[in-house]
Short mmCIF file of C-alpha atoms in Angstrom, two decimals:
data_model
loop_
_atom_site.label_atom_id
_atom_site.label_comp_id
_atom_site.label_asym_id
_atom_site.label_seq_id
_atom_site.Cartn_x
_atom_site.Cartn_y
_atom_site.Cartn_z
CA UNK B 131 35.78 70.34 84.61
CA UNK B 132 33.74 72.05 81.90
CA UNK B 133 34.19 72.04 78.16
CA UNK B 134 37.57 71.47 76.57
CA UNK B 135 38.94 70.74 73.11
CA UNK B 136 39.53 67.03 73.68
CA UNK B 137 35.99 66.57 74.97
CA UNK B 138 34.48 68.39 72.00
CA UNK B 139 36.53 66.39 69.50
CA UNK B 140 35.64 63.08 71.13
CA UNK B 141 31.95 63.99 71.27
CA UNK B 142 32.09 64.86 67.56
CA UNK B 143 33.76 61.53 66.75
CA UNK B 144 31.27 59.58 68.84
CA UNK B 145 28.39 61.14 66.93
CA UNK B 146 29.90 60.73 63.47
CA UNK B 147 31.96 57.51 63.35
CA UNK B 148 29.98 54.32 62.76
CA UNK B 149 30.87 50.60 63.03
CA UNK B 150 32.73 49.41 59.94
CA UNK B 151 34.27 52.82 59.20
CA UNK B 152 37.84 53.34 58.01
CA UNK B 153 39.53 55.96 60.20
CA UNK B 154 42.98 57.51 60.39
CA UNK B 155 44.59 58.94 63.50
CA UNK B 156 47.16 61.12 61.76
CA UNK B 157 49.03 61.97 64.99
CA UNK B 158 48.85 58.98 67.33
CA UNK B 159 50.65 60.51 70.32
CA UNK B 160 49.73 58.46 73.40
CA UNK B 161 47.08 56.52 71.46
CA UNK B 162 43.91 57.85 73.09
CA UNK B 163 42.29 58.95 69.82
CA UNK B 164 43.40 55.71 68.15
CA UNK B 165 41.76 53.68 70.91
CA UNK B 166 38.54 55.70 70.67
CA UNK B 167 38.42 55.20 66.90
CA UNK B 168 38.94 51.44 67.38
CA UNK B 169 36.02 51.28 69.81
CA UNK B 170 33.78 53.31 67.49
CA UNK B 171 34.60 51.40 64.28
CA UNK B 172 34.35 47.99 65.97
CA UNK B 173 35.69 44.70 64.68
CA UNK B 174 34.39 45.36 61.17
CA UNK B 175 36.22 48.70 60.90
CA UNK B 176 39.81 49.66 60.14
CA UNK B 177 41.99 52.15 62.01
CA UNK B 178 45.36 53.39 60.79
CA UNK B 179 47.54 55.52 63.09
CA UNK B 180 50.69 57.52 62.32
CA UNK B 181 53.40 59.13 64.37
CA UNK B 182 57.01 60.10 63.63
CA UNK B 183 58.20 59.33 67.16
CA UNK B 184 58.99 55.75 68.12
CA UNK B 185 57.97 56.51 71.71
CA UNK B 186 54.49 57.52 70.51
CA UNK B 187 54.18 54.39 68.36
CA UNK B 188 55.13 52.20 71.34
CA UNK B 189 52.74 54.02 73.72
CA UNK B 190 49.89 53.68 71.24
CA UNK B 191 50.53 49.97 70.68
CA UNK B 192 50.75 49.39 74.44
CA UNK B 193 47.44 51.18 75.08
CA UNK B 194 45.70 49.21 72.33
CA UNK B 195 47.09 45.94 73.69
CA UNK B 196 45.97 46.80 77.24
CA UNK B 197 42.45 47.56 76.01
CA UNK B 198 42.22 44.56 73.67
CA UNK B 199 41.98 46.75 70.58
CA UNK B 200 43.62 46.47 67.18
CA UNK B 201 44.93 49.11 64.74
CA UNK B 202 47.75 49.45 62.25
CA UNK B 203 50.26 51.80 63.93
CA UNK B 204 52.90 53.14 61.57
CA UNK B 205 56.04 55.14 62.29
CA UNK B 206 55.83 57.66 59.47
CA UNK B 207 54.86 61.27 58.86
CA UNK B 208 51.19 62.07 58.57
CA UNK B 209 52.12 63.85 55.34
CA UNK B 210 52.68 60.37 53.81
CA UNK B 211 49.26 58.92 54.63
CA UNK B 212 48.35 58.62 50.94
CA UNK B 213 50.90 55.80 50.69
CA UNK B 214 48.64 53.71 52.94
CA UNK B 215 45.11 54.47 51.72
CA UNK B 216 43.25 55.09 48.48
CA UNK B 217 41.65 58.40 47.52
CA UNK B 218 38.10 58.80 48.82
CA UNK B 219 38.33 55.64 50.95
CA UNK B 220 38.46 57.17 54.45
CA UNK B 221 35.47 58.04 56.65
CA UNK B 222 37.28 60.04 59.35
CA UNK B 223 40.70 61.59 59.98
CA UNK B 224 41.86 63.00 63.33
CA UNK B 225 44.78 65.37 63.90
CA UNK B 226 46.39 66.72 67.07
CA UNK B 227 48.91 69.35 66.03
CA UNK B 228 51.67 70.38 68.42
CA UNK B 229 53.79 68.05 70.52
CA UNK B 230 53.48 64.78 72.40
CA UNK B 231 52.32 65.52 75.98
CA UNK B 232 55.14 64.54 78.29
CA UNK B 233 57.45 63.95 75.32
CA UNK B 234 60.47 65.85 74.06
CA UNK B 235 59.37 69.52 73.98
CA UNK B 236 61.70 70.11 71.03
CA UNK B 237 59.80 67.66 68.80
CA UNK B 238 56.52 68.98 67.45
CA UNK B 239 54.55 69.16 64.24
CA UNK B 240 55.39 71.96 61.82
CA UNK B 241 53.41 73.89 59.24
CA UNK B 242 55.19 72.33 56.25
CA UNK B 243 54.26 68.71 57.02
CA UNK B 244 50.95 69.59 58.66
CA UNK B 245 49.57 71.49 55.65
CA UNK B 246 50.67 68.66 53.35
CA UNK B 247 48.96 66.17 55.67
CA UNK B 248 45.71 68.16 55.75
CA UNK B 249 45.66 68.29 51.95
CA UNK B 250 46.38 64.56 51.75
CA UNK B 251 43.55 63.94 54.19
CA UNK B 252 41.13 65.99 52.11
CA UNK B 253 41.91 63.81 49.10
CA UNK B 254 41.50 60.62 51.14
CA UNK B 255 38.12 61.52 52.64
CA UNK B 256 35.01 59.96 51.15
CA UNK B 257 32.17 62.29 50.24
CA UNK B 258 30.39 62.69 53.56
CA UNK B 259 33.64 62.03 55.44
CA UNK B 260 34.84 64.12 58.38
CA UNK B 261 38.04 65.53 59.82
CA UNK B 262 38.69 66.71 63.38
CA UNK B 263 41.71 68.86 64.20
CA UNK B 264 43.01 70.01 67.56
CA UNK B 265 45.69 72.69 67.33
CA UNK B 266 48.00 72.88 70.35
CA UNK B 267 50.28 75.91 70.15
CA UNK B 268 52.38 78.33 72.15
CA UNK B 269 55.37 77.47 74.33
CA UNK B 270 58.16 75.73 72.39
CA UNK B 271 56.29 75.35 69.11
CA UNK B 272 54.97 78.91 69.06
CA UNK B 273 52.23 80.22 66.77
CA UNK B 274 53.57 79.71 63.24
CA UNK B 275 51.88 76.36 62.66
CA UNK B 276 48.55 77.48 64.16
CA UNK B 277 48.44 80.61 62.01
CA UNK B 278 49.44 78.71 58.87
CA UNK B 279 46.78 76.03 59.39
CA UNK B 280 44.01 78.56 60.03
CA UNK B 281 44.98 80.58 56.97
CA UNK B 282 45.18 77.43 54.84
CA UNK B 283 41.76 76.20 55.94
CA UNK B 284 40.26 79.49 54.78
CA UNK B 285 41.36 78.69 51.20
CA UNK B 286 39.56 75.33 50.97
CA UNK B 287 36.79 75.27 48.38
CA UNK B 288 33.52 75.86 50.20
CA UNK B 289 31.55 73.95 47.55
CA UNK B 290 33.45 70.78 48.46
CA UNK B 291 34.11 71.19 52.19
CA UNK B 292 32.63 72.86 55.25
CA UNK B 293 35.11 74.00 57.92
CA UNK B 294 34.09 75.08 61.43
CA UNK B 295 36.86 76.59 63.58
CA UNK B 296 36.19 77.23 67.27
CA UNK B 297 38.04 79.57 69.61
CA UNK B 298 38.04 79.90 73.41
CA UNK B 299 37.73 83.68 73.49
CA UNK B 300 37.96 84.16 77.26
CA UNK B 301 40.43 81.40 78.18
CA UNK B 302 44.05 82.24 78.91
CA UNK B 303 47.34 80.45 78.23
CA UNK B 304 46.79 79.39 74.61
CA UNK B 305 44.01 76.77 74.90
CA UNK B 306 44.03 74.28 72.00
CA UNK B 307 41.62 75.05 69.17
CA UNK B 308 39.07 72.49 67.93
CA UNK B 309 38.29 72.48 64.20
CA UNK B 310 35.74 70.30 62.43
CA UNK B 311 35.53 69.63 58.70
CA UNK B 312 32.96 67.85 56.55
CA UNK B 313 33.41 66.76 52.94
CA UNK B 314 30.25 67.48 51.01
CA UNK B 315 28.40 64.45 49.66
CA UNK B 316 27.66 66.22 46.39
CA UNK B 317 31.33 67.12 45.78
CA UNK B 318 33.17 65.96 42.69
CA UNK B 319 35.80 64.30 44.88
CA UNK B 320 38.84 66.44 44.13
CA UNK B 321 40.33 69.11 46.30
CA UNK B 322 40.26 72.55 44.76
CA UNK B 323 41.32 75.91 46.08
CA UNK B 324 39.11 78.98 45.85
CA UNK B 325 39.78 80.84 42.65
CA UNK B 326 40.92 77.81 40.68
#
């Protein structure tokens, strides 16, 4: 099968997330990332999952139930995650931008809410916390969100965060892009933009 974005993201999470961690799945979808985070954080951890689609919330809850796992699954926009967690309290945040596989192709994340959600996530991360993003693009949702996210990530203060964006240079048909972000341990804890 070879390397793919989902495999890289899951390997990153498996290496970084420890038992007892507080993690957010910002785009629950079918619940696979939520379930992985539950297994990694264990009984002493906390997992919070968001999705705007009721179908995604139900699929995630059903998967967790079938696997004997527990998470708080909320029907709300990922842009509102700060209503559910304190600043600098989160160890890991996971995003899958695009649309729900097998869902309504006309419902997908957009740059406006996604950029707001990324910024909220940066404020919620603890020093030493991580973020994993998978950007699905093309087809119905086009390239606007992908381009906006990549441009926005370039403006994040490099003294406070490290951002690694990967690209599949020789793969066709718009393969999803994996992006990994670390919040520096020495940071002052507030999100700044370059030049501020």
